[in-house]
Amino acid sequence: MMETMLEVVSIAVPAVTPHRALLELIIRHGQVQVVFQPIVHLGDGELYGFEALVRGPSDSILHSPVMLFEEATRCGMSGVLDLVCIAAILREFSQRKLPGTLFVNVIPDTLLSDDVSVDALLGMLSVNDIRPDRIVLELTETRPNATYPVLRQVAEALRNTGVRLALDDLGEGFSNLRLWSELRPDVVKLDKYLVQNIHADLLKEQFVRSLVDMARASGAILVAEGIEQPEELLVLRDLGVAMGQGYLIARPSANPAACRHYSLPRQRQSNAYGRRRPVARDLLQDVPYLSVESSCEQAYQMFAGSPQRFAIPVVKGGRPVGLLTRHHVLETFAKPFSRELYAKKSCMALADLRPLIVPADIDIQALSGRVVEAEQRYLVDGFVIVDDGCYLGMGTGYDLMRVISEMQLSAARYANPLTGLPGNVPISEEVQRLLDGEHIFVVAYVDLDYFKPFNDQYGYGAGDDLIRELGRLLLSQVDPTVDFVGHIGGDDFVLLLQSCNWQVRLQTIIQLFDRQVLSFFSEADRRAGGYEIVGRTGQLQFFPLTSVSIGVLQVMPSHFVSHYEVASAATQAKKMAKKQEGSSLFIEQRQFPALAQRDRLAV
């Protein structure tokens, strides 16, 4: 029967592609590999089921599922390939006696074609001794679907047998709210785009919160895909997302562990906002690669068959050695006789042998600096991301600029409007980031003395100018590569210092402030060393010139649990500094007990 279907497809779509023969061989012999990824309840880690994922033969250029199904689409064999995959999935699931529900990806066109019918699907389930109510068909929407009424009829026929339907990749591609409304799926799966770094993106969080409400209203179960960080899982759980899957829980495996329960993080591992500095890994795109043995013709066909593909890495022994760019390969093949000259040569003949290669954990700001320092073409061609030298994927200049823009918008959202310096939210985040990373750092709480009387004497405009001047002074005396300046509010600032000469810097701040502040007072007040105004008691009172007090807290690894504790201890240090006359620097000398010691004392 399979060969008959192949013959029909071949007649209907006579186009010849470089990998058509390989695809036909894979379909004829069912040479697909099946792996399973667990789907669990985010509340307690209990297993719900598995999503089956399909790959081509491991030694084949069609190993990648993206390339495999792209080739099937070009050859008009998507439906036949779907059938082969479904048969292999059911067989493997049954033979491994896996528990729970099985999620199977299927293209909607397959359900609408003559290649598969409800009875045929039930027959396949019966052969593998799998009950229909254990199956969820994930509709992988690859293009707008204009046949909603017919698709809805098929969906109802499947539901009547006990098979359930899921809408896959909501938030990506053509999957849309109309399809949700038309089909009323039992399960809706959030695309990993909405999941990745949700803890650092308030807009994504709001989107998902709305989708949770919609799922409740429609009676659908919401499943989050691509969970890779504890912070993501915790936010999703707080928002009410029922289930999830991703590398944080378990990677796909041909032989998944016989595990009914998975250990999940129970509390936030970072600060109250859960944000962290983005790194190159956050820009990762799964880009198929070629080996050094691959030909230039193969590279050309990959670009010609995928208009959205911007680059193809060349990998040897797991490590990137070159980068093929779309514009260079296509332009070369467009020239007279170039195809004859290059087609059979190694793709390295057209590769950039000096691609920009960056480690996965490089900070976005540092990555931006490297891209700017490098040639301008890397903004267009993208950069290769590696982990310990091994190829992971690629990032694009567009995504890098997008993340930097989001960071700037976030910084502006939480910045103090008077000075433009980071406000309370980013200050707390930065303290918690340093604590989580077990860094040694110094917290310097900076506060002006007699600032309210200065405001009363010289007006709020002068007060704002003095605060801005203090902010500029603090920025001028820190090392921007390792130090942080924040504006808590009013005349209160905080410095988070990792520079080794922090004490000299703070002493310099005091000396410069005492000199610069004089320009804010009248000549008479400078000579008198102060001024008289009516104080809070209603009596005329003398106030000295404004000075600055700095309380210092030295933070060692594991001595504080959260930014709240650090803030409390730094506040006490500032109060001690303000007890001294004039501008002063107070360094807290008390030793705070480490966590382990506090735990013993608590017991």
XYZ file of C-alpha atoms in Angstrom:
603
model
C 0.000 0.000 0.000
C 2.836 2.402 0.845
C 4.492 1.896 -2.555
C 1.137 2.518 -4.259
C 0.790 5.823 -2.454
C 4.320 6.744 -3.496
C 3.463 6.102 -7.107
C 0.401 8.345 -6.849
C 2.432 11.141 -5.304
C 5.152 10.782 -7.931
C 2.630 11.156 -10.740
C 0.897 14.113 -9.101
C 4.139 15.937 -8.302
C 6.797 15.059 -10.845
C 9.284 17.666 -9.547
C 12.747 16.281 -8.885
C 14.725 17.505 -5.873
C 18.264 16.532 -4.799
C 16.999 14.430 -1.887
C 13.807 12.990 -3.372
C 15.307 9.529 -3.843
C 16.543 9.534 -0.249
C 13.126 10.629 0.996
C 11.408 7.869 -0.977
C 13.833 5.343 0.496
C 13.092 6.589 4.035
C 9.340 6.368 3.431
C 9.443 2.974 1.689
C 11.438 1.355 4.502
C 10.016 3.394 7.376
C 13.500 4.629 8.299
C 12.455 7.229 10.824
C 13.733 7.494 14.370
C 11.333 8.172 17.212
C 12.168 9.885 20.499
C 9.831 10.713 23.384
C 9.786 13.785 25.629
C 7.835 13.696 28.910
C 4.952 16.083 29.574
C 4.334 16.636 33.281
C 1.972 18.462 35.615
C 3.758 21.657 36.675
C 2.072 21.564 40.065
C 3.591 18.312 41.322
C 5.824 16.919 38.568
C 3.522 13.956 37.940
C 3.894 12.407 34.477
C 0.998 13.052 32.110
C 2.390 11.529 28.946
C 4.917 11.852 26.138
C 5.236 13.843 22.939
C 6.667 11.705 20.136
C 9.259 13.457 17.974
C 10.544 12.067 14.692
C 13.962 12.313 13.038
C 15.378 10.990 9.788
C 18.215 8.433 9.742
C 21.109 9.647 11.923
C 23.644 9.359 9.090
C 21.421 11.180 6.595
C 21.268 14.798 5.476
C 17.533 14.492 6.231
C 18.158 13.629 9.885
C 16.841 17.019 11.003
C 13.027 16.961 11.260
C 12.940 20.427 9.690
C 14.825 19.279 6.612
C 12.930 15.979 6.478
C 9.493 17.586 6.386
C 10.621 20.473 4.168
C 11.759 17.923 1.591
C 8.469 16.029 1.950
C 6.563 19.251 1.322
C 8.612 20.034 -1.777
C 8.004 16.517 -3.095
C 4.303 16.503 -2.234
C 4.798 13.576 0.168
C 3.840 15.214 3.496
C 0.788 13.030 3.966
C 2.621 9.808 3.189
C 5.487 10.781 5.506
C 2.957 11.582 8.239
C 1.521 8.064 7.899
C 4.966 6.486 8.143
C 5.739 8.571 11.232
C 2.435 7.757 12.932
C 2.950 4.039 12.322
C 6.495 4.162 13.729
C 5.400 6.219 16.758
C 2.571 3.866 17.678
C 4.808 0.835 17.254
C 7.602 2.262 19.443
C 5.185 3.526 22.098
C 3.524 0.124 22.336
C 6.750 -1.891 22.362
C 8.255 0.245 25.131
C 5.015 -0.003 27.155
C 5.240 3.680 28.021
C 2.639 5.016 30.461
C 0.277 7.958 30.077
C -0.976 9.858 27.057
C 0.781 9.890 23.690
C 0.992 13.190 21.758
C 1.417 12.671 18.000
C 2.148 15.526 15.575
C 0.105 15.561 12.391
C -0.308 18.116 9.612
C -3.970 19.204 9.214
C -3.780 18.511 5.466
C -3.079 14.880 6.294
C -6.389 14.603 8.145
C -8.122 16.164 5.151
C -6.481 13.940 2.545
C -7.286 10.430 1.379
C -4.038 9.174 2.907
C -5.599 8.696 6.316
C -9.115 8.181 7.634
C -10.639 7.782 11.075
C -11.092 4.051 10.468
C -7.504 3.669 9.276
C -6.226 5.429 12.393
C -8.367 3.241 14.651
C -6.991 0.197 12.856
C -3.413 1.305 13.537
C -4.250 1.836 17.206
C -5.865 -1.589 17.437
C -2.852 -3.326 15.889
C -0.616 -1.741 18.534
C -3.092 -2.384 21.374
C -3.443 1.329 22.221
C -6.772 2.751 23.335
C -7.972 5.839 21.399
C -8.419 7.812 24.619
C -4.641 7.644 25.183
C -3.958 9.573 21.968
C -3.739 13.334 21.430
C -3.198 14.460 17.837
C -1.199 17.689 17.730
C -2.193 19.767 14.727
C 1.013 21.323 13.454
C -0.226 24.297 11.453
C 2.279 25.226 8.745
C 0.098 27.585 6.690
C -3.279 29.354 6.902
C -6.079 26.843 6.667
C -9.107 27.851 4.637
C -10.966 24.554 5.138
C -12.092 25.093 8.709
C -15.557 23.498 8.295
C -14.146 20.250 6.839
C -11.371 20.136 9.431
C -13.940 20.665 12.176
C -15.973 17.686 10.897
C -12.905 15.447 10.952
C -12.055 16.660 14.433
C -15.530 15.776 15.690
C -15.324 12.323 14.091
C -12.015 11.716 15.872
C -13.389 12.937 19.192
C -16.281 10.525 18.914
C -13.750 7.678 18.960
C -12.016 9.016 22.071
C -9.023 10.591 20.302
C -8.309 14.117 21.519
C -6.916 17.093 19.605
C -4.244 19.609 20.488
C -3.384 22.933 18.859
C 0.407 23.063 18.577
C 2.788 26.057 18.677
C 0.308 28.740 19.718
C 2.184 32.004 19.306
C 4.303 30.880 16.339
C 3.722 30.548 12.626
C 0.102 30.448 11.474
C -1.389 28.898 14.598
C -4.032 31.413 15.579
C -7.011 32.155 17.735
C -9.474 31.349 14.948
C -8.213 27.767 14.777
C -8.691 27.565 18.551
C -12.217 28.910 18.224
C -13.140 26.696 15.253
C -11.766 23.367 16.512
C -12.167 23.806 20.296
C -9.084 21.638 20.976
C -8.772 19.623 24.170
C -5.164 20.779 24.592
C -3.405 24.005 23.560
C 0.397 24.050 23.496
C 2.232 27.333 24.023
C 5.098 27.828 21.607
C 8.530 28.066 23.205
C 8.774 31.702 22.056
C 6.203 32.675 24.691
C 7.927 30.488 27.289
C 11.565 31.444 26.846
C 12.606 34.108 29.367
C 9.001 34.781 30.375
C 10.356 35.651 33.817
C 12.184 38.595 32.225
C 9.425 39.805 29.915
C 6.330 41.409 31.404
C 4.551 41.473 28.032
C 4.979 37.715 27.525
C 3.751 37.180 31.060
C 0.615 39.185 30.311
C 0.038 37.270 27.062
C 0.235 33.926 28.830
C -1.981 35.152 31.664
C -4.651 35.988 29.060
C -4.232 32.604 27.365
C -4.672 30.847 30.707
C -8.005 32.630 31.110
C -9.024 31.642 27.570
C -8.084 28.025 28.191
C -10.207 27.921 31.318
C -13.132 29.441 29.459
C -12.860 26.928 26.608
C -12.143 23.910 28.792
C -8.717 23.315 27.210
C -5.573 22.165 28.974
C -2.605 24.503 28.518
C 0.833 22.919 27.974
C 4.020 25.004 27.843
C 6.779 23.853 25.490
C 10.494 24.552 25.684
C 10.884 25.071 29.452
C 14.627 25.337 30.060
C 15.048 27.515 33.161
C 13.670 27.123 36.699
C 12.499 30.743 36.605
C 10.396 30.045 33.516
C 8.710 27.052 35.124
C 7.962 28.943 38.327
C 6.358 31.866 36.484
C 4.282 29.506 34.321
C 3.101 27.640 37.381
C 2.226 30.887 39.158
C 0.203 31.964 36.097
C -1.812 28.741 36.170
C -0.329 26.831 33.207
C -1.270 23.225 33.918
C 1.461 21.192 32.232
C 4.794 21.560 30.504
C 7.756 19.970 28.797
C 11.325 20.997 28.041
C 14.991 20.353 28.725
C 14.620 21.474 32.350
C 12.301 18.510 32.936
C 13.795 15.931 30.548
C 15.349 15.815 27.104
C 13.811 13.721 24.311
C 15.015 10.125 24.381
C 14.470 6.975 22.363
C 14.300 5.087 25.663
C 12.795 7.449 28.240
C 13.206 6.548 31.883
C 10.360 4.654 33.495
C 9.608 7.604 35.759
C 6.140 8.521 37.009
C 7.253 11.608 38.871
C 9.764 14.346 38.033
C 11.480 16.646 40.502
C 10.651 20.289 39.802
C 11.905 23.499 41.467
C 9.575 24.572 44.238
C 10.593 28.204 44.775
C 12.160 31.010 42.843
C 15.913 30.698 42.638
C 16.537 34.331 41.838
C 15.005 37.571 43.063
C 11.378 38.472 43.478
C 11.175 39.454 39.848
C 13.036 36.374 38.584
C 15.035 38.335 36.023
C 18.630 37.705 34.990
C 20.965 39.159 32.455
C 20.356 37.581 29.039
C 23.178 35.656 27.376
C 23.926 34.438 23.842
C 22.138 31.154 24.555
C 18.885 33.120 24.761
C 19.276 34.010 21.070
C 19.852 30.408 20.013
C 18.238 29.248 16.778
C 18.332 25.601 15.770
C 20.023 25.947 12.361
C 20.801 22.701 10.453
C 24.445 22.364 9.500
C 26.528 20.657 6.827
C 29.717 18.643 7.193
C 32.944 19.420 5.375
C 32.159 16.477 3.064
C 28.898 18.089 1.912
C 28.947 19.605 -1.558
C 28.291 23.146 -2.693
C 25.247 21.787 -4.528
C 23.784 20.602 -1.217
C 24.339 24.041 0.267
C 22.667 25.679 -2.726
C 19.633 23.373 -2.478
C 19.239 24.080 1.242
C 19.177 27.822 0.593
C 16.976 27.536 -2.502
C 14.465 25.352 -0.669
C 14.216 27.584 2.404
C 13.916 31.318 1.647
C 14.074 32.144 5.364
C 17.442 30.393 5.875
C 20.119 33.061 6.254
C 23.200 30.943 6.922
C 24.407 27.348 7.211
C 27.281 26.425 9.540
C 29.860 23.880 8.449
C 30.796 21.518 11.272
C 33.653 19.074 11.642
C 33.855 16.765 14.640
C 31.086 18.694 16.341
C 32.932 22.017 16.056
C 32.123 24.856 13.640
C 34.814 25.441 11.007
C 33.036 27.688 8.516
C 29.836 29.520 7.649
C 27.924 29.478 4.379
C 25.927 32.654 3.785
C 22.825 32.868 1.656
C 23.805 35.840 -0.461
C 27.272 34.475 -1.282
C 26.144 30.964 -2.241
C 23.187 32.087 -4.351
C 25.138 34.845 -6.068
C 27.955 32.426 -6.890
C 25.575 29.883 -8.436
C 23.869 32.629 -10.439
C 27.064 33.385 -12.363
C 27.722 31.640 -15.711
C 29.430 28.232 -15.394
C 29.656 28.542 -11.588
C 27.371 25.590 -11.027
C 29.565 23.367 -13.172
C 32.634 24.675 -11.348
C 31.426 24.405 -7.745
C 28.543 21.897 -7.617
C 30.616 18.848 -6.667
C 33.241 20.645 -4.618
C 33.221 20.648 -0.827
C 30.982 23.362 0.580
C 34.077 24.733 2.307
C 35.005 26.235 -1.070
C 32.223 28.815 -0.569
C 32.377 29.066 3.221
C 33.557 31.972 5.325
C 36.483 30.439 7.212
C 36.411 33.156 9.891
C 32.864 33.156 11.236
C 32.108 34.960 14.464
C 31.966 32.210 17.100
C 30.747 33.083 20.606
C 30.279 31.024 23.793
C 26.676 30.326 24.782
C 27.004 32.004 28.173
C 28.533 35.301 27.049
C 26.604 38.282 28.410
C 24.460 40.108 25.830
C 26.266 43.379 26.470
C 29.641 41.714 25.938
C 28.288 39.975 22.835
C 27.085 43.309 21.484
C 30.563 44.719 21.971
C 32.144 41.822 20.080
C 29.710 42.190 17.184
C 30.357 45.945 16.983
C 34.124 45.399 17.085
C 33.898 42.744 14.354
C 33.063 43.378 10.724
C 29.655 44.788 9.859
C 28.719 41.630 7.916
C 28.227 39.688 11.141
C 25.106 41.736 11.848
C 23.648 40.318 8.627
C 25.268 36.871 8.497
C 24.783 36.127 12.184
C 27.121 34.412 14.632
C 27.739 30.801 15.649
C 26.962 29.837 19.256
C 29.017 27.103 20.914
C 29.154 25.328 24.254
C 32.687 24.288 25.214
C 33.606 24.675 21.553
C 30.826 22.391 20.289
C 28.188 23.691 17.895
C 24.806 24.550 19.417
C 23.131 26.804 16.865
C 23.194 30.367 15.595
C 22.088 33.847 16.530
C 21.187 36.780 14.318
C 22.034 40.447 14.494
C 18.291 41.166 14.363
C 17.598 39.133 17.499
C 20.581 40.699 19.249
C 19.305 44.210 18.510
C 15.810 43.184 19.608
C 17.038 41.912 22.986
C 19.182 44.997 23.535
C 16.199 47.204 22.705
C 14.053 45.248 25.161
C 16.741 45.684 27.822
C 16.865 49.408 27.164
C 13.086 49.680 27.331
C 13.058 47.696 30.561
C 15.803 49.904 31.992
C 13.856 53.019 30.991
C 10.681 51.613 32.544
C 12.354 51.219 35.939
C 14.733 54.180 35.763
C 14.494 57.083 38.155
C 12.980 59.935 36.128
C 15.200 62.581 37.715
C 18.617 61.025 37.089
C 17.866 58.284 34.547
C 19.698 55.822 36.816
C 18.281 52.346 37.550
C 15.568 52.432 40.198
C 14.471 50.041 42.928
C 13.505 47.096 40.700
C 16.826 46.799 38.803
C 18.758 47.525 42.022
C 17.071 44.587 43.731
C 17.617 42.402 40.672
C 21.325 43.235 40.509
C 21.838 42.530 44.222
C 20.090 39.171 43.898
C 22.083 38.311 40.781
C 25.317 38.925 42.669
C 24.079 36.867 45.615
C 23.003 33.973 43.399
C 26.374 34.024 41.653
C 28.130 34.018 45.060
C 30.116 37.145 44.151
C 32.041 39.224 46.666
C 30.819 42.817 46.455
C 30.350 46.024 48.427
C 27.099 47.877 48.938
C 27.547 51.620 49.484
C 24.366 53.411 50.599
C 24.755 57.120 49.759
C 22.534 59.756 51.392
C 22.623 63.557 51.607
C 22.623 65.228 55.019
C 20.342 68.222 55.701
C 18.796 67.932 52.259
C 15.266 68.959 53.292
C 16.432 72.258 54.806
C 18.383 72.911 51.585
C 15.175 72.350 49.596
C 13.274 74.705 51.883
C 15.946 77.404 51.603
C 16.794 77.211 47.910
C 13.715 75.606 46.372
C 12.917 72.230 44.796
C 14.566 73.169 41.502
C 17.909 73.603 43.244
C 17.288 70.379 45.165
C 16.741 68.463 41.921
C 19.928 69.970 40.478
C 21.901 68.857 43.543
C 20.546 65.294 43.260
C 21.438 65.157 39.561
C 24.928 66.454 40.337
C 25.411 63.730 42.945
C 24.296 61.108 40.426
C 26.829 62.362 37.860
C 29.557 62.379 40.499
C 28.860 58.791 41.518
C 28.926 57.620 37.892
C 32.238 59.391 37.274
C 33.996 57.543 40.109
C 33.024 53.909 39.469
C 34.280 51.290 37.049
C 31.343 50.782 34.631
C 32.582 47.302 33.662
C 32.118 45.865 37.164
C 30.294 48.467 39.280
C 26.625 49.483 39.410
C 25.016 52.817 40.328
C 21.342 52.975 41.283
C 18.998 55.727 42.457
C 16.648 54.512 45.181
C 14.696 57.762 45.219
C 14.929 61.275 46.602
C 18.501 61.880 47.739
C 19.252 58.172 48.340
C 21.623 56.269 46.011
C 23.246 52.855 46.121
C 26.532 51.637 44.664
C 27.258 47.940 44.114
C 31.032 47.787 43.828
C 33.292 44.961 42.707
C 36.304 47.117 41.839
C 39.230 46.274 44.131
C 39.959 49.913 45.117
C 36.387 50.662 46.187
C 37.421 52.418 49.413
C 39.625 54.921 47.557
C 36.764 55.584 45.128
C 34.334 56.301 47.973
C 36.796 58.633 49.725
C 37.245 60.486 46.426
C 33.468 60.855 46.075
C 33.286 62.518 49.488
C 36.156 64.891 48.722
C 34.726 65.901 45.344
C 31.225 66.350 46.736
C 32.387 68.647 49.539
C 34.136 70.802 46.939
C 31.376 70.832 44.325
C 28.450 71.370 46.695
C 29.738 74.844 47.578
C 28.535 76.173 44.235
C 24.949 75.470 45.280
C 25.093 77.943 48.204
C 25.213 81.713 48.381
C 28.459 83.447 49.286
C 27.047 84.455 52.670
C 25.984 80.902 53.520
C 29.366 79.532 52.437
C 31.160 82.015 54.756
C 28.821 81.201 57.627
C 29.090 77.430 57.014
C 25.304 77.215 56.909
C 22.060 79.151 57.145
C 19.131 79.800 59.426
C 15.561 78.805 58.552
C 12.453 77.865 60.491
C 12.757 74.199 61.443
C 10.135 71.560 62.195
C 9.649 72.959 65.697
C 8.599 76.338 64.278
C 11.725 77.969 65.706
C 14.565 79.565 63.779
C 17.275 76.942 63.456
C 20.795 76.857 62.047
C 21.607 74.113 59.484
C 25.113 73.359 58.204
C 25.924 73.036 54.490
C 24.704 69.852 52.869
C 27.100 66.933 53.265
C 27.091 63.294 52.144
C 27.041 60.140 54.267
C 28.041 56.716 52.910
C 27.336 53.496 54.765
C 29.270 50.481 53.498
C 28.353 46.805 53.758
C 30.819 44.154 52.581
C 28.918 41.126 51.215
C 30.583 37.725 51.269
C 29.228 34.578 49.568
C 26.418 32.800 51.440
C 26.162 35.467 54.158
C 22.815 36.747 52.885
C 19.840 34.910 51.408
C 18.062 37.704 49.578
C 18.316 41.332 48.518
C 15.921 42.199 51.355
C 18.524 41.179 53.942
C 21.253 43.107 52.128
C 19.074 46.232 51.981
C 18.313 46.026 55.693
C 21.973 45.658 56.687
C 23.058 48.459 54.308
C 20.403 50.763 55.778
C 21.842 50.218 59.250
C 25.326 51.061 57.948
C 23.969 54.282 56.423
C 22.353 55.267 59.738
C 25.716 54.835 61.470
C 27.370 57.068 58.857
C 24.756 59.812 59.373
C 25.501 59.917 63.089
C 28.887 61.416 62.270
C 29.311 65.150 61.662
C 29.859 66.321 58.102
C 30.538 64.078 55.143
C 31.483 60.623 56.384
C 32.230 57.046 55.400
C 31.160 54.254 57.744
C 32.280 50.692 56.995
C 30.323 47.968 58.745
C 32.802 45.693 60.516
C 30.388 43.199 61.993
C 30.599 39.663 60.603
C 27.204 38.360 59.489
C 26.692 34.614 60.077
C 26.807 32.368 57.037
C 23.691 30.464 56.016
C 24.902 27.136 57.346
C 25.660 28.677 60.740
C 22.269 30.359 60.886
C 20.590 27.074 60.030
C 22.378 25.400 62.959
C 21.393 28.217 65.302
C 17.778 27.941 64.162
C 17.783 24.229 65.011
